[in-house]
Short mmCIF file of C-alpha atoms in Angstrom, two decimals:
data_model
loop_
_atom_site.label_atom_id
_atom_site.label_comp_id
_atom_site.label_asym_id
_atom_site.label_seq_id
_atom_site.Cartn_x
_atom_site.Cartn_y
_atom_site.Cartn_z
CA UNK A 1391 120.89 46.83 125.31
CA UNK A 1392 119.12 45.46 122.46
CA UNK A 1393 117.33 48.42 120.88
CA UNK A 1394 113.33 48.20 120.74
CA UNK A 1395 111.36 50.66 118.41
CA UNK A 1396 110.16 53.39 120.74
CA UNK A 1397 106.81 54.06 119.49
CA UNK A 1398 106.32 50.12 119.17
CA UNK A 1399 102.64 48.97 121.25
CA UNK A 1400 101.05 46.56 122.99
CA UNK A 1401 98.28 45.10 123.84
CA UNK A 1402 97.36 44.20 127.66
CA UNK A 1403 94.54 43.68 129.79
CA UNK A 1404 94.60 46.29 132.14
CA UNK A 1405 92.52 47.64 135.52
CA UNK A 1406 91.30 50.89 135.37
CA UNK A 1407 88.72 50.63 138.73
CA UNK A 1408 88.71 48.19 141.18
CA UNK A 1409 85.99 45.47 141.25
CA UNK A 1410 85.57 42.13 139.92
CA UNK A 1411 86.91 40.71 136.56
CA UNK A 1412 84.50 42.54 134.93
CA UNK A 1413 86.99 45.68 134.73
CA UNK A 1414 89.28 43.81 132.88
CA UNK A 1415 89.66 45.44 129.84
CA UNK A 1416 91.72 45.40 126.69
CA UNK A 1417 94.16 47.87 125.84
CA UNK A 1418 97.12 49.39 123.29
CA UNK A 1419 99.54 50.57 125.33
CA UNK A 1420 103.08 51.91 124.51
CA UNK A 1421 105.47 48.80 125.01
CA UNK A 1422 107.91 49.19 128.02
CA UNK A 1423 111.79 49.36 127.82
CA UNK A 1424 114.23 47.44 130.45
CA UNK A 1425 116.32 49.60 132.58
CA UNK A 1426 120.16 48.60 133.38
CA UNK A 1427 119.24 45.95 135.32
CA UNK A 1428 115.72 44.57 133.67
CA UNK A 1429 115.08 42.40 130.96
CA UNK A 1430 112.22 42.81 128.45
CA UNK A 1431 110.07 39.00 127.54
CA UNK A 1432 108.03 38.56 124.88
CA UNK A 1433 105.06 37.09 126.82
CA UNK A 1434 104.12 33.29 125.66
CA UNK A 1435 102.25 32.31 128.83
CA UNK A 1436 100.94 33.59 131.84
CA UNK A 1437 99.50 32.36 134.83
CA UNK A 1438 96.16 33.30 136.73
CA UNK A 1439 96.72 32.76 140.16
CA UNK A 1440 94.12 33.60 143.29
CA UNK A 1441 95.65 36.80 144.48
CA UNK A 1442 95.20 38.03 141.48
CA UNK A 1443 91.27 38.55 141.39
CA UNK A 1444 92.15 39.91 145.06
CA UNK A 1445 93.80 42.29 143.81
CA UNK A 1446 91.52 43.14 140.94
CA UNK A 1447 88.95 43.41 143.41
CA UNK A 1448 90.96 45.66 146.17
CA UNK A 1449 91.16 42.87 148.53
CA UNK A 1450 94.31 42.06 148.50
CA UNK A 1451 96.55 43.02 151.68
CA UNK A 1452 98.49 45.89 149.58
CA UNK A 1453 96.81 47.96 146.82
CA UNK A 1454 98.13 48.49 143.73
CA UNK A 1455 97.79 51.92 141.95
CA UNK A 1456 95.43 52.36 139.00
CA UNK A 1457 95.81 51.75 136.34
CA UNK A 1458 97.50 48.85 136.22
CA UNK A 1459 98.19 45.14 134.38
CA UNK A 1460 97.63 42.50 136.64
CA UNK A 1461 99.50 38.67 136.76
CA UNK A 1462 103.00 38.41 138.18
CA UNK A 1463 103.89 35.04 136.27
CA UNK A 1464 104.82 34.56 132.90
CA UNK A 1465 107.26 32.82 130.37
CA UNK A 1466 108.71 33.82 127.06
CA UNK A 1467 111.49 34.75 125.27
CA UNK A 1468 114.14 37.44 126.26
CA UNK A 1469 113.78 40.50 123.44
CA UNK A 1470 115.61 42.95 124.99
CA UNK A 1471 118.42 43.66 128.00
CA UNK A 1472 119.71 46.18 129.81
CA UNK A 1473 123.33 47.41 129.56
CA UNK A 1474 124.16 45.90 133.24
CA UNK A 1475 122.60 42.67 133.01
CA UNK A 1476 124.85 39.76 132.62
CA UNK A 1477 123.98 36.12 131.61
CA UNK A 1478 120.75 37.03 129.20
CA UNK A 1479 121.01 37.31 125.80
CA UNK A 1480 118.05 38.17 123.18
CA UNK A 1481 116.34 34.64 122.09
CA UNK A 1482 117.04 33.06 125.37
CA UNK A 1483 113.95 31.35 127.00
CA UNK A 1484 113.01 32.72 130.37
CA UNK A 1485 110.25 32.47 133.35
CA UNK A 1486 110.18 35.77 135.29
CA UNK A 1487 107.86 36.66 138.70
CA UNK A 1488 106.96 40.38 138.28
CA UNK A 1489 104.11 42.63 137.65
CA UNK A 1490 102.14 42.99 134.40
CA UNK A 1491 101.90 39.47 133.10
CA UNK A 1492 98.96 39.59 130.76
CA UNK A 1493 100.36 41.32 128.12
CA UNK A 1494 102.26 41.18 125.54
CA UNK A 1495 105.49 41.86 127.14
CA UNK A 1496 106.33 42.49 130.33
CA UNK A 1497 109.48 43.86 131.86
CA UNK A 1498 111.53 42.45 134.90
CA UNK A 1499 114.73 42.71 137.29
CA UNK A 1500 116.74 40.40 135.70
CA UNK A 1501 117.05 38.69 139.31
CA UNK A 1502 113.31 37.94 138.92
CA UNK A 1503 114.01 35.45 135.81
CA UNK A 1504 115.04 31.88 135.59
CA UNK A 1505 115.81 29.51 132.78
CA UNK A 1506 113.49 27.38 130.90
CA UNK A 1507 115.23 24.31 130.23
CA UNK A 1508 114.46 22.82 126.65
CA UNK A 1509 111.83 20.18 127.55
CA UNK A 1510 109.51 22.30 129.32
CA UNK A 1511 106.91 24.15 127.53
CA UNK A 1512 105.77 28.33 128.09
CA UNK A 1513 102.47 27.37 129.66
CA UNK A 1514 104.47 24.72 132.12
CA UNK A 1515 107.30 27.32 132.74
CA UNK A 1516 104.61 30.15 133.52
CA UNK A 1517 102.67 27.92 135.71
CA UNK A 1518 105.05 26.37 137.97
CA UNK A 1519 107.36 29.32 139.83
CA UNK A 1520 104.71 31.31 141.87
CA UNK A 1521 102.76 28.18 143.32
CA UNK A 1522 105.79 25.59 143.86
CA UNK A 1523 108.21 28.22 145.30
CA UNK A 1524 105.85 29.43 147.82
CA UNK A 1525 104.90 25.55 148.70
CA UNK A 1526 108.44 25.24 148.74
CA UNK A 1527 109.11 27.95 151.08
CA UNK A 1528 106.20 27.14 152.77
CA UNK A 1529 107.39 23.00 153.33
CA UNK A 1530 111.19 23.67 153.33
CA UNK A 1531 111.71 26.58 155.92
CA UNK A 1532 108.39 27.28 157.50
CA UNK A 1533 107.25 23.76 158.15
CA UNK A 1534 110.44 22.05 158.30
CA UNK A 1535 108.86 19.18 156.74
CA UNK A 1536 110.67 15.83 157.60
CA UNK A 1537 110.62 12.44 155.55
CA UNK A 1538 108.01 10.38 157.16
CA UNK A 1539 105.82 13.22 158.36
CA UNK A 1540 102.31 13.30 157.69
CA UNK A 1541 101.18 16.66 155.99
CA UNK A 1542 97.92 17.81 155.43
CA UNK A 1543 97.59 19.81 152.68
CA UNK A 1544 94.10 22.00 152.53
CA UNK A 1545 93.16 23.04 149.19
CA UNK A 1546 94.79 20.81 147.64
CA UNK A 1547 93.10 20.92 143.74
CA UNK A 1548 94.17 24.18 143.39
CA UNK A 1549 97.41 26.04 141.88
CA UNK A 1550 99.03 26.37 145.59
CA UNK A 1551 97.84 23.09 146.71
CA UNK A 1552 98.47 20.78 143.77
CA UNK A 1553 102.28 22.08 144.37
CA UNK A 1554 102.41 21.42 147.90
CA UNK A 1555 101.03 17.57 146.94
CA UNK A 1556 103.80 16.95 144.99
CA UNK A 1557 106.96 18.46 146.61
CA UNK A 1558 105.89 17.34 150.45
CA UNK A 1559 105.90 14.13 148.30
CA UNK A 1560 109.11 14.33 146.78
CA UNK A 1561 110.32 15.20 150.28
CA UNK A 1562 109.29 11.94 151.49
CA UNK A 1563 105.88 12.90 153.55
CA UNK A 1564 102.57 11.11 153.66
CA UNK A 1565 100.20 13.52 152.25
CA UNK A 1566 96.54 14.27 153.02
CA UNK A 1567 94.92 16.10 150.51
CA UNK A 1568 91.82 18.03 151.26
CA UNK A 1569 89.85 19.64 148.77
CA UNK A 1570 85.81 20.13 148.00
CA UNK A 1571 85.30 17.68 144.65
CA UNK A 1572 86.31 14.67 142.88
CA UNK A 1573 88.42 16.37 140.10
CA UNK A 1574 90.05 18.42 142.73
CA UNK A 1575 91.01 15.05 144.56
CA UNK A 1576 92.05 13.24 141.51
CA UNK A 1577 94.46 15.81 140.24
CA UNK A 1578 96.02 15.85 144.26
CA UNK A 1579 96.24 11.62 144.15
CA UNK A 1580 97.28 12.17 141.06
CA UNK A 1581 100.25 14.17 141.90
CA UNK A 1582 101.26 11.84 144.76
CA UNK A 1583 98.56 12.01 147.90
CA UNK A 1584 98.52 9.20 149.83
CA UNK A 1585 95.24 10.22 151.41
CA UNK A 1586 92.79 12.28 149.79
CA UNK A 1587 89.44 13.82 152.10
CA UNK A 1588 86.56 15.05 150.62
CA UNK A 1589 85.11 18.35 152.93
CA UNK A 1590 82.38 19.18 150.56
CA UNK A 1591 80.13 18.85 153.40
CA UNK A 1592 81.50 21.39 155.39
CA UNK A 1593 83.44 18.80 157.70
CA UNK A 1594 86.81 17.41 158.15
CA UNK A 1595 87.57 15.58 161.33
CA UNK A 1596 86.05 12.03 161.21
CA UNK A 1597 87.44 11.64 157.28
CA UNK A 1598 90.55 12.65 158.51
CA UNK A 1599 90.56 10.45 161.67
CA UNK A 1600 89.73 7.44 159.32
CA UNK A 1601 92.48 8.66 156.82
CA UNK A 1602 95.31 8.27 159.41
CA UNK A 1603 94.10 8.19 162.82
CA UNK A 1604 92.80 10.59 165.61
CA UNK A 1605 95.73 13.23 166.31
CA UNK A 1606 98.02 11.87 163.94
CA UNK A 1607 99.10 14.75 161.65
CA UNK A 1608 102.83 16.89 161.87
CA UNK A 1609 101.69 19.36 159.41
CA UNK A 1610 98.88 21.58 157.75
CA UNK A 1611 99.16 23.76 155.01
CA UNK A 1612 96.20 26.01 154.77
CA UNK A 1613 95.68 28.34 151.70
CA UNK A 1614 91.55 28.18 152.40
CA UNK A 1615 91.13 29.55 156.03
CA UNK A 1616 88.02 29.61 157.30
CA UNK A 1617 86.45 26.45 159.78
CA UNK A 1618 88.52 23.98 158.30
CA UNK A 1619 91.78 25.63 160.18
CA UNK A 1620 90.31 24.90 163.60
CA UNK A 1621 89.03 21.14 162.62
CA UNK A 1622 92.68 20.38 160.81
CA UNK A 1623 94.57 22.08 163.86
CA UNK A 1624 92.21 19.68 166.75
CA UNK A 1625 93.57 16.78 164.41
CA UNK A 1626 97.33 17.41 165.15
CA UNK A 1627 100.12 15.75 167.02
CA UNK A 1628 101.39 17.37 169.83
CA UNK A 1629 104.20 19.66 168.48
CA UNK A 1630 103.05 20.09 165.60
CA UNK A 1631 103.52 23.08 162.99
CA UNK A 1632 100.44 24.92 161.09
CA UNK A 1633 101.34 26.84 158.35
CA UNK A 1634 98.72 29.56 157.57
CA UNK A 1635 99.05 30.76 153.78
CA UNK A 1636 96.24 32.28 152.47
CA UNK A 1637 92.07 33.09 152.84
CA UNK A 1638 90.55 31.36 149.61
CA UNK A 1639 87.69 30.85 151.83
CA UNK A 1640 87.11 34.49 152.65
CA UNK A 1641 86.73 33.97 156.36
CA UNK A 1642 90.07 34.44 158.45
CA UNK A 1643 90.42 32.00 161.41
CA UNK A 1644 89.80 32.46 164.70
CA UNK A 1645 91.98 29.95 166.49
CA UNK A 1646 91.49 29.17 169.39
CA UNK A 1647 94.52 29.59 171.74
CA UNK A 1648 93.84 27.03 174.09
CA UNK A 1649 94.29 24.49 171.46
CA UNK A 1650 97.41 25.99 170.60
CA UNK A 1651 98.32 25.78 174.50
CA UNK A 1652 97.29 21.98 175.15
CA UNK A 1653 98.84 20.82 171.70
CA UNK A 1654 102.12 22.70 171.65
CA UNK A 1655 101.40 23.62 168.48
CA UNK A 1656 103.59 26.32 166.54
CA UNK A 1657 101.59 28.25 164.00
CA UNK A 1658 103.82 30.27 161.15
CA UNK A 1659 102.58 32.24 158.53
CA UNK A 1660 104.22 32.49 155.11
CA UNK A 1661 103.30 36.14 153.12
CA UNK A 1662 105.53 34.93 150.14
CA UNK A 1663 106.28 38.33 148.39
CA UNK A 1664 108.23 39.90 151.42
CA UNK A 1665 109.84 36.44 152.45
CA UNK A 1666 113.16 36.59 150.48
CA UNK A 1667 113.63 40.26 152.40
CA UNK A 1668 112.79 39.07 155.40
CA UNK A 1669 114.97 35.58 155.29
CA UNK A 1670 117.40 36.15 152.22
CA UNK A 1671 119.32 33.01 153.16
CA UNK A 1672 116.81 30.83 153.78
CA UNK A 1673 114.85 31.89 150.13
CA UNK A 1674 118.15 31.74 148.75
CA UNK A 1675 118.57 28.42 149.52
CA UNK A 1676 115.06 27.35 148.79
CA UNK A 1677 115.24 28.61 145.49
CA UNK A 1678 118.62 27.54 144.44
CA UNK A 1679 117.16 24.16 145.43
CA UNK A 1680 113.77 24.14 143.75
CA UNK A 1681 115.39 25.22 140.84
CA UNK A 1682 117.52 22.17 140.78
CA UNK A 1683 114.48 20.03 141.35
CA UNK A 1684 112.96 21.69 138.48
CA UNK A 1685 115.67 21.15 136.07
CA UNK A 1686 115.72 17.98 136.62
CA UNK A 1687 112.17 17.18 135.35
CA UNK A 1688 110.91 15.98 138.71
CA UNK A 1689 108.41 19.06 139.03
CA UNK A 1690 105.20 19.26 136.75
CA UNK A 1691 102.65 21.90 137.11
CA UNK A 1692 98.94 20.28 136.41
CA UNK A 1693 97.69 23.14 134.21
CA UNK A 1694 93.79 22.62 134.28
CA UNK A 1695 92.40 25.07 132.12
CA UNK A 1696 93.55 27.88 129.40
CA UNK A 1697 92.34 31.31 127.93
CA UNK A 1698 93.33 33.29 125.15
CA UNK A 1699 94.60 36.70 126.81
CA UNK A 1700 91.49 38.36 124.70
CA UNK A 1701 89.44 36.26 127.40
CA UNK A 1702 91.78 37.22 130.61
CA UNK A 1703 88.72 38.29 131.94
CA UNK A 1704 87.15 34.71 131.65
CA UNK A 1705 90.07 33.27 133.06
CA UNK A 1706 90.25 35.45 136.26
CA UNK A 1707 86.73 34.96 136.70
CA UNK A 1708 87.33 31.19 136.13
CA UNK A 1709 89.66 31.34 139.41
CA UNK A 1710 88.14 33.51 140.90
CA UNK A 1711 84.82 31.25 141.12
CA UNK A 1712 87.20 28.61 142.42
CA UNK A 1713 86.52 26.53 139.22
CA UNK A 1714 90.30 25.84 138.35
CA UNK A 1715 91.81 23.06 139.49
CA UNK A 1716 95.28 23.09 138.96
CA UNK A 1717 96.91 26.44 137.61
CA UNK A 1718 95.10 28.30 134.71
CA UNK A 1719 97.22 29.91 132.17
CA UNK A 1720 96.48 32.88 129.06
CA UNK A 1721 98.41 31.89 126.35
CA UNK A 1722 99.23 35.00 124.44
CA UNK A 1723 101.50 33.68 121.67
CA UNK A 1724 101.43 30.16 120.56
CA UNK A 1725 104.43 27.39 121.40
#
């Protein structure tokens, strides 16, 4: 392993009570050291995504012991390795999905890290794994998404649903985008939609029905929850598949079951952290895959807004408001 001063610091925003961004604080905090199998990145970029200010504020569906640094997606450059790991050297660029983010450096299973291939930048690399992989997932195995398929995506100016946009889109789908403004709606015809709906107004149906036609949709992604699952599921062909994948809305769903009954309608739920235990192959696959698509330049986060990590705490409120569109990113050291 390259050897790290031990009594080198830190800084990182860290959560000492749980609340709302407002705990975020600022802190100097010894700097870690890999085990055998870890790698330590200098952090250039990190990404704010939604479950993030859930789990600032306790919400989230597992807690996370206090204190703690919160983000799970970052980019940077590899400063250290552990004696086991294989493939990593010091000065190689890397994207890595674990805990502690926004800092300075953060410290991952080498497993957890990918590549970042020469043309893409930090802030791209950090924005791009935790949002496309799970749409990935989410359209790949969950859905099943076919070429020629209408999806509806829900959501779809944020992080999550930007991503879903563009791969169903790659995959050959017609894509609905849904989503509560105008920039929101840009960014998702931007990114490929073929049909975008504005629910500001609370509804969905008759925009849909206009879009593409009364019952006329194979697939929903829903990151929001809330009324909009019941109106997007009454809008679906028979045999169908509704992918629940989040609560932005704050309301969970209560479906219906008839509908589910009288549509033969299959609804799946994706809960992306425990998905690669749960289906190994399957996330194998899908990430062997997106990681190809990737590489190949075909894949470009829209990153709508960024934050100095001294203003993490503007940037998780920032998301947290449901201001972003696209992903937000703290850029800690400069490109």
């Amino acid at each position: 392993m390259a050897t790290l001063q031990p009594e080198a610091t830190m800084v990182a925003a860290r959560i000492h009570r749980t609340g709302s961004p407002e705990a975020v604080q600022l802190d100097t905090v010894p700097r870690p050291s890999p085990g055998l199998d870890e790698l330590l990145v200098a952090v250039h970029a990190a990404a704010v995504n939604f479950p993030d200010t859930l789990i600032i504020e306790g919400r989230y569906q597992t807690p996370t012991p206090l204190p703690f640094v919160p983000g799970h997606e970052a980019a940077g450059v590899v400063c250290a390795v552990g004696e086991q790991v294989t493939g990593w050297a010091v000065g190689d660029r890397a994207a890595v999905l674990a805990p502690g983010a926004f800092a300075e450096y953060v410290m991952a299973p080498a497993c957890a890290a990918v590549p970042v291939p020469p043309p893409v930048t930090f802030a791209e690399a950090a924005a791009t794994w935790v949002c496309h992989l799970t749409a990935y997932h989410a359209l790949r195995s969950v859905a099943e998404v076919n070429p020629g398929e209408t999806v509806l995506v829900l959501g779809a100016g944020g992080g999550l649903g930007l991503a879903a946009v563009e791969l169903a889109t790659l995959m050959g789908a017609t894509v609905v985008a849904a989503a509560s403004t105008p920039d929101k709606l840009a960014a998702a015809g931007s990114r490929g939609a073929t049909h975008l709906v504005d629910y500001s107004d609370g509804g969905l149906r008759a925009d849909l029905r206009a879009a593409v036609g009364a019952g006329a949709v194979d697939v929903v992604l829903d990151p929001v929850g809330g009324t909009l699952a019941e109106e997007a599921l009454r809008e679906m062909r028979w045999g169908g598949r509704f992918v629940t994948l989040g609560y932005a809305s704050d309301e969970i769903p209560r479906i219906p079951l008839n509908l589910v009954l009288l549509k033969g309608v299959t609804i799946k739920g994706l809960e992306v952290r425990t998905f690669a235990q749960r289906d190994p192959e399957r996330a194998a696959r899908d990430r062997a895959e997106f990681t190809d698509l990737w590489a190949s330049g075909r894949v470009h986060p829209l990153i709508g807004a960024t934050f100095p990590l001294s203003r993490a705490r503007e940037a998780l409120t920032f998301v947290a408001e449901r201001r972003a569109v696209g992903k937000t990113v703290i850029a800690v050291r400069p490109e």
